[in-house]
mmCIF file of C-alpha atoms in Angstrom:
data_model
loop_
_atom_site.group_PDB
_atom_site.id
_atom_site.type_symbol
_atom_site.label_atom_id
_atom_site.label_comp_id
_atom_site.label_asym_id
_atom_site.label_seq_id
_atom_site.Cartn_x
_atom_site.Cartn_y
_atom_site.Cartn_z
ATOM 1 C CA MET A 1 17.164 -17.978 10.430
ATOM 2 C CA SER A 2 18.906 -18.102 13.847
ATOM 3 C CA LYS A 3 17.229 -18.615 16.975
ATOM 4 C CA GLN A 4 18.916 -15.439 18.392
ATOM 5 C CA ALA A 5 17.551 -13.489 15.831
ATOM 6 C CA THR A 6 14.182 -15.312 15.949
ATOM 7 C CA GLY A 7 13.861 -14.275 19.784
ATOM 8 C CA ARG A 8 15.184 -10.776 19.489
ATOM 9 C CA LEU A 9 12.697 -9.674 16.646
ATOM 10 C CA GLY A 10 9.982 -11.742 17.837
ATOM 11 C CA LEU A 11 9.593 -13.122 14.175
ATOM 12 C CA LYS A 12 8.060 -16.800 13.728
ATOM 13 C CA PRO A 13 9.938 -18.764 11.064
ATOM 14 C CA GLU A 14 6.929 -18.846 8.753
ATOM 15 C CA THR A 15 7.007 -19.728 4.896
ATOM 16 C CA ILE A 16 4.797 -18.811 2.222
ATOM 17 C CA THR A 17 4.790 -19.676 -1.359
ATOM 18 C CA PHE A 18 5.777 -17.414 -4.637
ATOM 19 C CA TRP A 19 1.875 -16.781 -5.307
ATOM 20 C CA GLN A 20 1.299 -16.082 -1.634
ATOM 21 C CA GLY A 21 4.008 -13.281 -1.985
ATOM 22 C CA VAL A 22 2.301 -12.122 -4.964
ATOM 23 C CA ALA A 23 -1.001 -11.713 -3.278
ATOM 24 C CA ILE A 24 0.085 -9.957 -0.121
ATOM 25 C CA ILE A 25 1.758 -7.174 -2.786
ATOM 26 C CA PHE A 26 -1.382 -7.310 -4.628
ATOM 27 C CA GLY A 27 -3.625 -7.026 -1.646
ATOM 28 C CA ALA A 28 -1.709 -4.163 0.170
ATOM 29 C CA ASN A 29 -2.031 -2.223 -2.839
ATOM 30 C CA ILE A 30 -5.726 -2.837 -3.793
ATOM 31 C CA GLY A 31 -7.300 -0.807 -1.335
ATOM 32 C CA ALA A 32 -7.973 2.834 -0.537
ATOM 33 C CA GLY A 33 -5.785 3.715 -3.708
ATOM 34 C CA ILE A 34 -7.774 2.030 -6.119
ATOM 35 C CA LEU A 35 -11.060 3.542 -4.646
ATOM 36 C CA SER A 36 -9.758 7.220 -4.709
ATOM 37 C CA LEU A 37 -8.291 7.367 -8.114
ATOM 38 C CA PRO A 38 -11.232 8.268 -10.544
ATOM 39 C CA TYR A 39 -12.169 11.110 -8.201
ATOM 40 C CA GLY A 40 -8.743 12.332 -7.840
ATOM 41 C CA ALA A 41 -8.226 12.129 -11.520
ATOM 42 C CA ARG A 42 -11.460 14.010 -12.128
ATOM 43 C CA ASN A 43 -9.719 17.274 -12.863
ATOM 44 C CA GLY A 44 -6.978 16.174 -15.027
ATOM 45 C CA GLY A 45 -8.600 13.274 -16.700
ATOM 46 C CA PHE A 46 -7.844 9.614 -17.158
ATOM 47 C CA LEU A 47 -4.953 10.357 -19.499
ATOM 48 C CA ALA A 48 -3.365 12.456 -16.947
ATOM 49 C CA LEU A 49 -3.878 9.649 -14.455
ATOM 50 C CA LEU A 50 -2.386 6.982 -16.766
ATOM 51 C CA VAL A 51 0.797 9.141 -17.048
ATOM 52 C CA ALA A 52 0.880 9.599 -13.170
ATOM 53 C CA LEU A 53 0.386 5.757 -12.710
ATOM 54 C CA THR A 54 3.019 4.581 -15.226
ATOM 55 C CA ILE A 55 5.617 7.132 -13.642
ATOM 56 C CA ALA A 56 4.734 6.089 -10.070
ATOM 57 C CA GLY A 57 4.638 2.518 -10.587
ATOM 58 C CA VAL A 58 7.445 2.051 -12.468
ATOM 59 C CA LEU A 59 9.952 4.099 -9.883
ATOM 60 C CA THR A 60 8.193 2.469 -6.839
ATOM 61 C CA THR A 61 8.784 -0.832 -7.944
ATOM 62 C CA ILE A 62 12.390 -0.061 -8.693
ATOM 63 C CA SER A 63 12.372 0.988 -5.154
ATOM 64 C CA MET A 64 10.874 -1.976 -3.674
ATOM 65 C CA LEU A 65 13.702 -3.960 -5.628
ATOM 66 C CA TYR A 66 16.405 -2.096 -3.836
ATOM 67 C CA VAL A 67 14.559 -3.135 -0.910
ATOM 68 C CA ALA A 68 14.473 -6.576 -1.997
ATOM 69 C CA GLU A 69 18.397 -6.773 -2.437
ATOM 70 C CA VAL A 70 19.030 -5.010 1.060
ATOM 71 C CA SER A 71 16.845 -7.662 2.874
ATOM 72 C CA LEU A 72 18.757 -10.401 0.748
ATOM 73 C CA ARG A 73 22.073 -9.083 2.079
ATOM 74 C CA THR A 74 21.142 -9.429 5.876
ATOM 75 C CA LYS A 75 20.824 -12.414 7.567
ATOM 76 C CA GLU A 76 18.561 -10.940 10.561
ATOM 77 C CA PRO A 77 15.171 -11.195 9.474
ATOM 78 C CA LEU A 78 14.422 -7.323 9.947
ATOM 79 C CA GLN A 79 11.688 -5.141 8.835
ATOM 80 C CA LEU A 80 12.239 -1.980 6.942
ATOM 81 C CA ALA A 81 13.127 0.086 10.163
ATOM 82 C CA GLY A 82 15.354 -2.581 11.454
ATOM 83 C CA LEU A 83 17.210 -2.528 8.160
ATOM 84 C CA ALA A 84 17.176 1.363 8.111
ATOM 85 C CA ARG A 85 18.972 1.245 11.537
ATOM 86 C CA LYS A 86 21.215 -1.254 10.521
ATOM 87 C CA TYR A 87 22.743 0.335 7.400
ATOM 88 C CA LEU A 88 21.832 4.059 7.966
ATOM 89 C CA GLY A 89 21.881 4.284 11.903
ATOM 90 C CA ASN A 90 18.834 5.536 14.090
ATOM 91 C CA VAL A 91 18.217 8.450 12.029
ATOM 92 C CA GLY A 92 17.374 6.476 8.780
ATOM 93 C CA SER A 93 15.623 4.192 10.870
ATOM 94 C CA TRP A 94 13.214 6.543 12.486
ATOM 95 C CA LEU A 95 12.382 8.190 8.926
ATOM 96 C CA ILE A 96 11.462 4.827 7.507
ATOM 97 C CA PHE A 97 9.294 3.713 10.485
ATOM 98 C CA ALA A 98 7.852 7.587 9.969
ATOM 99 C CA GLY A 99 7.223 6.463 6.473
ATOM 100 C CA VAL A 100 5.685 3.126 7.249
ATOM 101 C CA VAL A 101 3.513 4.490 10.196
ATOM 102 C CA ILE A 102 2.280 7.696 7.860
ATOM 103 C CA ASN A 103 1.310 5.569 4.954
ATOM 104 C CA GLY A 104 -0.094 2.408 7.172
ATOM 105 C CA LEU A 105 -2.186 4.876 9.468
ATOM 106 C CA GLY A 106 -3.555 7.327 6.535
ATOM 107 C CA ALA A 107 -4.682 4.056 4.705
ATOM 108 C CA ILE A 108 -6.535 2.653 7.839
ATOM 109 C CA THR A 109 -8.101 6.011 8.143
ATOM 110 C CA GLY A 110 -9.289 5.877 4.789
ATOM 111 C CA TYR A 111 -10.695 2.487 5.297
ATOM 112 C CA ALA A 112 -12.253 3.231 8.558
ATOM 113 C CA ASN A 113 -14.172 6.102 6.755
ATOM 114 C CA ALA A 114 -14.926 4.073 3.740
ATOM 115 C CA SER A 115 -15.855 0.851 5.511
ATOM 116 C CA GLY A 116 -18.560 2.487 7.823
ATOM 117 C CA ASP A 117 -20.456 4.189 5.093
ATOM 118 C CA ILE A 118 -20.235 1.089 2.893
ATOM 119 C CA LEU A 119 -21.449 -1.354 5.480
ATOM 120 C CA ALA A 120 -24.045 1.266 6.638
ATOM 121 C CA ASP A 121 -25.530 1.645 3.448
ATOM 122 C CA LEU A 122 -25.239 -2.219 2.291
ATOM 123 C CA ILE A 123 -26.849 -3.611 5.639
ATOM 124 C CA GLY A 124 -28.678 -0.503 6.916
ATOM 125 C CA ILE A 125 -26.655 -0.399 10.166
ATOM 126 C CA PRO A 126 -25.135 2.686 11.456
ATOM 127 C CA GLU A 127 -21.686 3.769 10.294
ATOM 128 C CA LEU A 128 -19.957 2.946 13.769
ATOM 129 C CA ALA A 129 -21.406 -0.628 13.710
ATOM 130 C CA GLY A 130 -20.109 -1.196 10.311
ATOM 131 C CA ARG A 131 -16.507 0.747 11.319
ATOM 132 C CA VAL A 132 -16.473 -1.667 14.341
ATOM 133 C CA LEU A 133 -17.747 -4.966 12.378
ATOM 134 C CA PHE A 134 -14.809 -4.101 9.727
ATOM 135 C CA PHE A 135 -12.326 -3.626 12.100
ATOM 136 C CA VAL A 136 -12.713 -7.083 13.995
ATOM 137 C CA ALA A 137 -12.698 -8.782 10.567
ATOM 138 C CA GLY A 138 -9.308 -7.162 9.896
ATOM 139 C CA LEU A 139 -7.512 -7.405 13.483
ATOM 140 C CA VAL A 140 -8.290 -11.290 13.816
ATOM 141 C CA VAL A 141 -6.194 -12.326 10.542
ATOM 142 C CA ILE A 142 -3.419 -9.647 11.594
ATOM 143 C CA TRP A 143 -3.039 -11.309 15.041
ATOM 144 C CA LEU A 144 -2.855 -14.849 13.672
ATOM 145 C CA GLY A 145 0.141 -13.776 11.781
ATOM 146 C CA LEU A 146 2.051 -13.919 8.392
ATOM 147 C CA LYS A 147 0.956 -17.541 7.171
ATOM 148 C CA ALA A 148 -2.825 -16.638 7.583
ATOM 149 C CA THR A 149 -2.465 -13.623 6.068
ATOM 150 C CA GLY A 150 -0.847 -15.102 3.128
ATOM 151 C CA ARG A 151 -3.582 -17.364 2.801
ATOM 152 C CA SER A 152 -6.366 -15.162 3.351
ATOM 153 C CA GLU A 153 -5.088 -12.879 0.879
ATOM 154 C CA GLN A 154 -4.691 -15.431 -1.818
ATOM 155 C CA ALA A 155 -8.050 -16.837 -1.194
ATOM 156 C CA ILE A 156 -9.511 -13.287 -1.281
ATOM 157 C CA THR A 157 -7.910 -12.037 -4.061
ATOM 158 C CA ILE A 158 -9.317 -14.613 -6.247
ATOM 159 C CA SER A 159 -12.864 -13.256 -5.727
ATOM 160 C CA MET A 160 -11.809 -9.620 -5.861
ATOM 161 C CA LEU A 161 -10.584 -10.384 -9.375
ATOM 162 C CA ALA A 162 -13.616 -12.194 -10.456
ATOM 163 C CA ILE A 163 -15.977 -9.369 -8.939
ATOM 164 C CA ILE A 164 -13.852 -6.246 -10.573
ATOM 165 C CA LEU A 165 -13.892 -8.116 -14.130
ATOM 166 C CA ILE A 166 -17.502 -8.801 -14.309
ATOM 167 C CA LEU A 167 -18.051 -5.428 -13.111
ATOM 168 C CA ILE A 168 -15.567 -3.976 -15.736
ATOM 169 C CA GLY A 169 -17.033 -6.245 -18.370
ATOM 170 C CA TRP A 170 -20.436 -5.207 -17.356
ATOM 171 C CA THR A 171 -19.497 -1.567 -17.881
ATOM 172 C CA PHE A 172 -18.209 -1.736 -21.252
ATOM 173 C CA VAL A 173 -20.976 -3.564 -22.439
ATOM 174 C CA GLY A 174 -23.458 -0.983 -21.062
ATOM 175 C CA GLY A 175 -21.649 1.573 -22.652
ATOM 176 C CA VAL A 176 -18.393 3.794 -22.413
ATOM 177 C CA HIS A 177 -18.224 7.296 -23.574
ATOM 178 C CA VAL A 178 -15.064 7.669 -25.219
ATOM 179 C CA GLU A 179 -15.073 11.337 -25.036
ATOM 180 C CA ASN A 180 -14.910 10.836 -21.396
ATOM 181 C CA LEU A 181 -11.603 9.354 -21.649
ATOM 182 C CA LEU A 182 -10.003 11.580 -23.740
ATOM 183 C CA PHE A 183 -10.414 14.847 -21.621
ATOM 184 C CA VAL A 184 -7.017 15.628 -20.535
ATOM 185 C CA ASN A 185 -5.890 18.740 -18.694
ATOM 186 C CA PRO A 186 -1.745 17.950 -18.005
ATOM 187 C CA TYR A 187 -1.772 20.756 -15.352
ATOM 188 C CA PHE A 188 -3.316 18.081 -13.008
ATOM 189 C CA VAL A 189 -0.589 15.423 -13.277
ATOM 190 C CA VAL A 190 0.964 16.793 -10.301
ATOM 191 C CA PRO A 191 -1.635 16.570 -7.727
ATOM 192 C CA ILE A 192 -2.731 13.368 -9.058
ATOM 193 C CA MET A 193 0.866 11.764 -8.758
ATOM 194 C CA ASN A 194 0.535 11.756 -5.010
ATOM 195 C CA LEU A 195 -2.758 9.632 -4.772
ATOM 196 C CA ALA A 196 -0.600 7.509 -7.509
ATOM 197 C CA VAL A 197 2.164 7.084 -5.618
ATOM 198 C CA PHE A 198 0.015 6.042 -2.586
ATOM 199 C CA ALA A 199 -1.966 3.262 -4.490
ATOM 200 C CA PHE A 200 1.469 1.944 -5.322
ATOM 201 C CA ILE A 201 3.325 2.238 -2.031
ATOM 202 C CA ALA A 202 4.153 -1.315 -0.707
ATOM 203 C CA GLN A 203 7.794 -1.415 0.362
ATOM 204 C CA TYR A 204 7.158 -2.262 3.851
ATOM 205 C CA THR A 205 5.867 -5.946 2.467
ATOM 206 C CA VAL A 206 9.018 -6.637 0.738
ATOM 207 C CA PRO A 207 10.673 -8.009 4.065
ATOM 208 C CA GLU A 208 7.655 -9.840 5.116
ATOM 209 C CA LEU A 209 8.198 -11.748 1.857
ATOM 210 C CA ALA A 210 11.722 -12.135 1.885
ATOM 211 C CA ARG A 211 11.173 -13.576 5.268
ATOM 212 C CA GLY A 212 8.574 -16.160 3.746
ATOM 213 C CA LEU A 213 10.604 -16.657 1.079
ATOM 214 C CA ALA A 214 14.045 -16.422 2.007
ATOM 215 C CA ALA A 215 14.332 -20.776 3.572
ATOM 216 C CA HIS A 216 13.117 -22.258 0.292
ATOM 217 C CA SER A 217 12.964 -19.755 -2.553
ATOM 218 C CA PRO A 218 15.148 -16.596 -2.108
ATOM 219 C CA ARG A 219 15.498 -16.039 -5.826
ATOM 220 C CA LYS A 220 11.797 -15.947 -6.432
ATOM 221 C CA LEU A 221 11.280 -12.334 -4.290
ATOM 222 C CA PRO A 222 11.988 -9.947 -6.990
ATOM 223 C CA GLY A 223 9.588 -12.076 -9.288
ATOM 224 C CA ALA A 224 7.153 -11.773 -6.598
ATOM 225 C CA VAL A 225 7.539 -8.405 -6.147
ATOM 226 C CA VAL A 226 7.164 -7.394 -10.024
ATOM 227 C CA GLY A 227 4.299 -9.702 -10.443
ATOM 228 C CA GLY A 228 2.249 -7.950 -7.397
ATOM 229 C CA MET A 229 3.209 -4.936 -8.614
ATOM 230 C CA CYS A 230 1.846 -5.556 -12.392
ATOM 231 C CA ALA A 231 -1.195 -7.174 -11.420
ATOM 232 C CA THR A 232 -1.475 -3.845 -9.330
ATOM 233 C CA GLY A 233 -0.868 -1.434 -12.170
ATOM 234 C CA PHE A 234 -3.311 -3.108 -14.531
ATOM 235 C CA LEU A 235 -6.438 -2.890 -11.978
ATOM 236 C CA LEU A 236 -5.435 0.783 -11.143
ATOM 237 C CA VAL A 237 -5.741 1.492 -14.919
ATOM 238 C CA LEU A 238 -8.820 -0.504 -15.501
ATOM 239 C CA VAL A 239 -11.159 0.505 -12.770
ATOM 240 C CA PRO A 240 -10.714 4.213 -13.470
ATOM 241 C CA LEU A 241 -11.050 3.516 -17.357
ATOM 242 C CA ALA A 242 -14.131 1.873 -16.413
ATOM 243 C CA ALA A 243 -15.566 4.534 -13.977
ATOM 244 C CA LEU A 244 -14.575 7.467 -15.673
ATOM 245 C CA GLY A 245 -15.706 6.156 -19.073
ATOM 246 C CA MET A 246 -18.881 5.278 -17.661
ATOM 247 C CA LEU A 247 -19.403 8.448 -15.447
ATOM 248 C CA GLY A 248 -17.193 10.912 -16.462
ATOM 249 C CA ALA A 249 -15.615 13.711 -14.335
ATOM 250 C CA ASP A 250 -18.970 14.957 -12.814
ATOM 251 C CA GLY A 251 -20.472 11.647 -11.975
ATOM 252 C CA VAL A 252 -17.884 10.146 -9.777
ATOM 253 C CA THR A 253 -17.721 9.836 -5.986
ATOM 254 C CA GLU A 254 -14.923 9.804 -3.608
ATOM 255 C CA VAL A 255 -15.288 5.845 -2.744
ATOM 256 C CA ILE A 256 -15.976 5.094 -6.494
ATOM 257 C CA THR A 257 -17.979 1.772 -5.948
ATOM 258 C CA ILE A 258 -20.945 4.112 -4.412
ATOM 259 C CA ALA A 259 -21.478 6.024 -8.012
ATOM 260 C CA TRP A 260 -20.229 3.110 -10.300
ATOM 261 C CA GLY A 261 -22.482 0.366 -8.560
ATOM 262 C CA THR A 262 -25.578 2.754 -8.605
ATOM 263 C CA GLY A 263 -24.757 3.594 -12.551
ATOM 264 C CA LEU A 264 -24.956 -0.134 -13.301
ATOM 265 C CA GLY A 265 -27.893 -1.131 -11.262
ATOM 266 C CA PRO A 266 -29.002 -2.841 -7.881
ATOM 267 C CA VAL A 267 -26.829 -6.209 -8.473
ATOM 268 C CA ALA A 268 -23.975 -4.154 -9.664
ATOM 269 C CA TYR A 269 -24.102 -2.031 -6.300
ATOM 270 C CA TYR A 270 -23.492 -4.796 -4.010
ATOM 271 C CA LEU A 271 -20.815 -6.090 -6.350
ATOM 272 C CA ALA A 272 -18.854 -2.899 -6.535
ATOM 273 C CA ASN A 273 -19.263 -2.549 -2.870
ATOM 274 C CA ALA A 274 -18.223 -6.369 -1.936
ATOM 275 C CA PHE A 275 -15.215 -5.542 -4.040
ATOM 276 C CA ALA A 276 -14.493 -2.235 -2.138
ATOM 277 C CA LEU A 277 -14.828 -3.841 1.072
ATOM 278 C CA LEU A 278 -12.749 -7.085 0.158
ATOM 279 C CA ALA A 279 -10.147 -4.758 -1.250
ATOM 280 C CA MET A 280 -9.761 -2.770 1.853
ATOM 281 C CA LEU A 281 -9.660 -5.899 3.712
ATOM 282 C CA THR A 282 -6.928 -7.532 2.045
ATOM 283 C CA SER A 283 -5.068 -4.391 2.194
ATOM 284 C CA PHE A 284 -5.656 -3.874 6.335
ATOM 285 C CA TRP A 285 -4.390 -7.159 6.579
ATOM 286 C CA ALA A 286 -0.754 -6.632 4.936
ATOM 287 C CA ILE A 287 -0.561 -2.998 5.970
ATOM 288 C CA GLY A 288 -1.463 -4.008 9.946
ATOM 289 C CA LEU A 289 0.657 -7.036 9.867
ATOM 290 C CA THR A 290 3.728 -4.882 8.721
ATOM 291 C CA LEU A 291 2.868 -2.117 10.972
ATOM 292 C CA MET A 292 2.906 -4.711 13.994
ATOM 293 C CA SER A 293 6.244 -6.048 12.622
ATOM 294 C CA ASN A 294 7.616 -2.751 12.354
ATOM 295 C CA VAL A 295 6.525 -1.700 15.985
ATOM 296 C CA PHE A 296 8.047 -4.818 17.349
ATOM 297 C CA ASP A 297 11.372 -4.027 15.343
ATOM 298 C CA ARG A 298 11.718 -0.432 16.018
ATOM 299 C CA PHE A 299 11.122 -0.488 19.726
ATOM 300 C CA ASN A 300 13.185 -4.004 20.387
ATOM 301 C CA TRP A 301 10.245 -5.389 21.864
ATOM 302 C CA PRO A 302 10.753 -9.192 23.004
ATOM 303 C CA ALA A 303 8.204 -11.263 21.385
ATOM 304 C CA HIS A 304 5.178 -11.909 18.965
ATOM 305 C CA ASN A 305 3.744 -14.423 21.030
ATOM 306 C CA ALA A 306 3.809 -12.338 24.126
ATOM 307 C CA PRO A 307 0.058 -11.321 24.389
ATOM 308 C CA GLY A 308 0.472 -7.894 26.177
ATOM 309 C CA TYR A 309 3.199 -6.470 23.494
ATOM 310 C CA ARG A 310 0.732 -7.939 20.723
ATOM 311 C CA LEU A 311 -2.336 -6.090 22.071
ATOM 312 C CA ALA A 312 -0.451 -2.990 22.416
ATOM 313 C CA ALA A 313 1.036 -2.975 18.799
ATOM 314 C CA MET A 314 -2.569 -3.730 17.499
ATOM 315 C CA ALA A 315 -3.994 -0.840 19.525
ATOM 316 C CA LEU A 316 -1.297 1.539 18.052
ATOM 317 C CA ILE A 317 -2.622 0.244 14.813
ATOM 318 C CA ALA A 318 -6.267 0.220 14.965
ATOM 319 C CA VAL A 319 -7.280 3.379 17.543
ATOM 320 C CA PRO A 320 -5.810 6.356 15.785
ATOM 321 C CA PRO A 321 -7.224 5.462 12.399
ATOM 322 C CA PHE A 322 -10.433 4.768 14.138
ATOM 323 C CA MET A 323 -10.889 7.603 16.335
ATOM 324 C CA ILE A 324 -9.909 10.190 13.315
ATOM 325 C CA ALA A 325 -12.513 8.755 10.996
ATOM 326 C CA THR A 326 -15.082 8.577 13.880
ATOM 327 C CA PHE A 327 -14.733 12.159 14.532
ATOM 328 C CA LYS A 328 -14.205 13.037 10.923
ATOM 329 C CA LEU A 329 -10.994 14.708 11.094
ATOM 330 C CA ALA A 330 -9.589 13.929 8.006
ATOM 331 C CA GLY A 331 -11.678 12.994 4.240
ATOM 332 C CA PHE A 332 -11.007 9.885 2.602
ATOM 333 C CA VAL A 333 -9.042 11.372 -0.499
ATOM 334 C CA SER A 334 -7.187 14.042 1.010
ATOM 335 C CA ALA A 335 -6.091 11.665 4.145
ATOM 336 C CA LEU A 336 -4.392 9.159 1.103
ATOM 337 C CA GLY A 337 -3.031 12.252 -1.034
ATOM 338 C CA TYR A 338 -0.818 13.259 2.114
ATOM 339 C CA ALA A 339 0.068 9.772 3.073
ATOM 340 C CA GLY A 340 1.135 9.240 -0.379
ATOM 341 C CA GLY A 341 3.451 12.543 -0.581
ATOM 342 C CA PHE A 342 5.085 12.087 2.568
ATOM 343 C CA ALA A 343 5.153 8.603 2.987
ATOM 344 C CA GLY A 344 6.114 7.801 -0.735
ATOM 345 C CA ALA A 345 9.188 10.010 -0.404
ATOM 346 C CA ILE A 346 10.363 8.407 2.652
ATOM 347 C CA MET A 347 9.768 4.848 1.486
ATOM 348 C CA SER A 348 10.970 5.682 -1.803
ATOM 349 C CA ILE A 349 14.130 7.513 -1.332
ATOM 350 C CA VAL A 350 15.793 5.986 2.045
ATOM 351 C CA PRO A 351 15.696 2.525 -0.015
ATOM 352 C CA VAL A 352 18.424 4.246 -2.479
ATOM 353 C CA LEU A 353 20.603 4.945 0.785
ATOM 354 C CA MET A 354 19.956 1.658 2.441
ATOM 355 C CA LEU A 355 20.844 -0.201 -1.082
ATOM 356 C CA ARG A 356 24.282 1.512 -1.145
ATOM 357 C CA LYS A 357 25.141 0.842 2.381
ATOM 358 C CA ALA A 358 24.103 -2.927 2.163
ATOM 359 C CA ARG A 359 26.423 -3.157 -0.728
ATOM 360 C CA GLN A 360 29.132 -2.389 1.222
ATOM 361 C CA TYR A 361 28.247 -3.949 4.474
ATOM 362 C CA GLY A 362 25.811 -6.504 4.117
ATOM 363 C CA ASP A 363 26.607 -9.732 6.141
ATOM 364 C CA GLN A 364 25.802 -12.503 3.335
ATOM 365 C CA ASP A 365 25.914 -12.625 -0.660
ATOM 366 C CA PRO A 366 22.310 -12.009 -1.880
ATOM 367 C CA ALA A 367 20.463 -14.640 -3.924
ATOM 368 C CA TRP A 368 19.390 -11.684 -6.420
ATOM 369 C CA GLN A 369 20.953 -8.118 -7.128
ATOM 370 C CA ALA A 370 19.252 -5.215 -8.391
ATOM 371 C CA GLY A 371 21.869 -5.084 -11.470
ATOM 372 C CA LYS A 372 21.188 -1.983 -14.201
ATOM 373 C CA ILE A 373 18.262 -0.725 -12.254
ATOM 374 C CA SER A 374 20.310 0.691 -9.545
ATOM 375 C CA HIS A 375 22.224 2.860 -11.730
ATOM 376 C CA PRO A 376 23.101 6.198 -10.050
ATOM 377 C CA ILE A 377 20.862 8.026 -13.041
ATOM 378 C CA VAL A 378 17.933 6.014 -12.160
ATOM 379 C CA GLN A 379 18.379 6.601 -8.245
ATOM 380 C CA GLY A 380 18.951 10.288 -8.801
ATOM 381 C CA VAL A 381 15.628 10.098 -10.859
ATOM 382 C CA LEU A 382 13.894 8.267 -8.230
ATOM 383 C CA ILE A 383 14.796 10.573 -5.473
ATOM 384 C CA THR A 384 13.960 13.780 -7.837
ATOM 385 C CA VAL A 385 10.489 12.681 -8.366
ATOM 386 C CA PHE A 386 9.598 11.088 -4.925
ATOM 387 C CA GLY A 387 11.414 14.782 -3.404
ATOM 388 C CA LEU A 388 9.296 16.671 -5.441
ATOM 389 C CA GLY A 389 6.118 14.806 -4.387
ATOM 390 C CA PHE A 390 6.959 15.440 -0.607
ATOM 391 C CA LEU A 391 7.214 18.948 -1.325
ATOM 392 C CA TYR A 392 4.230 19.268 -3.139
ATOM 393 C CA SER A 393 2.643 17.774 0.288
ATOM 394 C CA LEU A 394 4.172 20.125 2.348
ATOM 395 C CA LEU A 395 2.963 23.156 0.401
ATOM 396 C CA SER A 396 -0.522 21.631 0.206
ATOM 397 C CA ALA A 397 -0.443 21.330 3.826
ATOM 398 C CA THR A 398 0.411 24.787 4.157
ATOM 399 C CA GLY A 399 -2.037 26.173 1.256
ATOM 400 C CA LEU A 400 0.501 27.280 -0.841
ATOM 401 C CA VAL A 401 -0.192 25.389 -3.936
ATOM 402 C CA PRO A 402 -1.993 26.630 -6.807
ATOM 403 C CA GLU A 403 -5.455 26.890 -6.923
ATOM 404 C CA GLY A 404 -7.344 23.829 -7.724
ATOM 405 C CA TRP A 405 -4.295 21.264 -6.747
ATOM 406 C CA SER A 406 -5.042 20.748 -3.161
#
């Protein structure tokens, strides 16, 4: 990495391990999305959710691998907005920046809503105080940078997996009603898709991983992407399977750990909501760090170690979601659905265009290439599916979707 590139973008030459890269993707994904899926799937059923998760997971992973190749073809340590500016010009850069911001702020708004509710119930403090406590814990790690985020994600991911596997095992021992899982209404696959897309969106983490792995293990980047996404998909299936199987469609809540933990008993209630807080916190770290990097990249701010600019970037990350949640301007699940539709389309379609340009104008030979998954037919499917998701979000925002889909 050249000193010139580092200075202009304000990115420090940090390194991460393969497993820290997997943990960053997993931590970015396992947050608000997994907590909202059972409630979002209540009308369509678990099988409809499984179909939506499979489609969204495969296509989003392919899109992320496109970003991986684009990053490996680029000498400068650019974020998504910077990569789009390099290969697609200002229009592409602003589009991808908008996608990162919409997804990130939508997610953090969800965390602000849920964290206040959970902490208020768990330790008896006001919702506002719980929200402040959660944001402080999130912002401190983001301030410390990529290496601190990777280490924190890796450590807490192990705890999250232990807690969620205990809860899932507890649920199956206590009894899962098969009839709750066999109910399906394919009509509702479409509205479930946007939530599924939101749960898998992590394209913005790939340039961070490329920056952390480029110096010592660039060929491990696609493996870290696939590993993180497979771990994500496994958990995104297991949690709704257990929760819907036990509670049924009528028993789920917007933040699933509230109803799920209550149904299993007091100890499980605390475990479930501890998982929810850890999941949101790790996702907050990954999303917040990437949002901050993209703000520096998009606006050409001088350096990450300039306190004034860092404070300004962190204010942009934290203040709008905090205020939206505090004044109840958006619900938990609805905020995530809109974010999945709008941001998912932008961040999954634009990488197709970036890949085509990077293969023409990239400034170095990549350590890895996407191969068969970059076939024009695959690219066409990706553009069509995410384009339809974007159209659904537009129609939903204007109240033009069929009854029951909004």
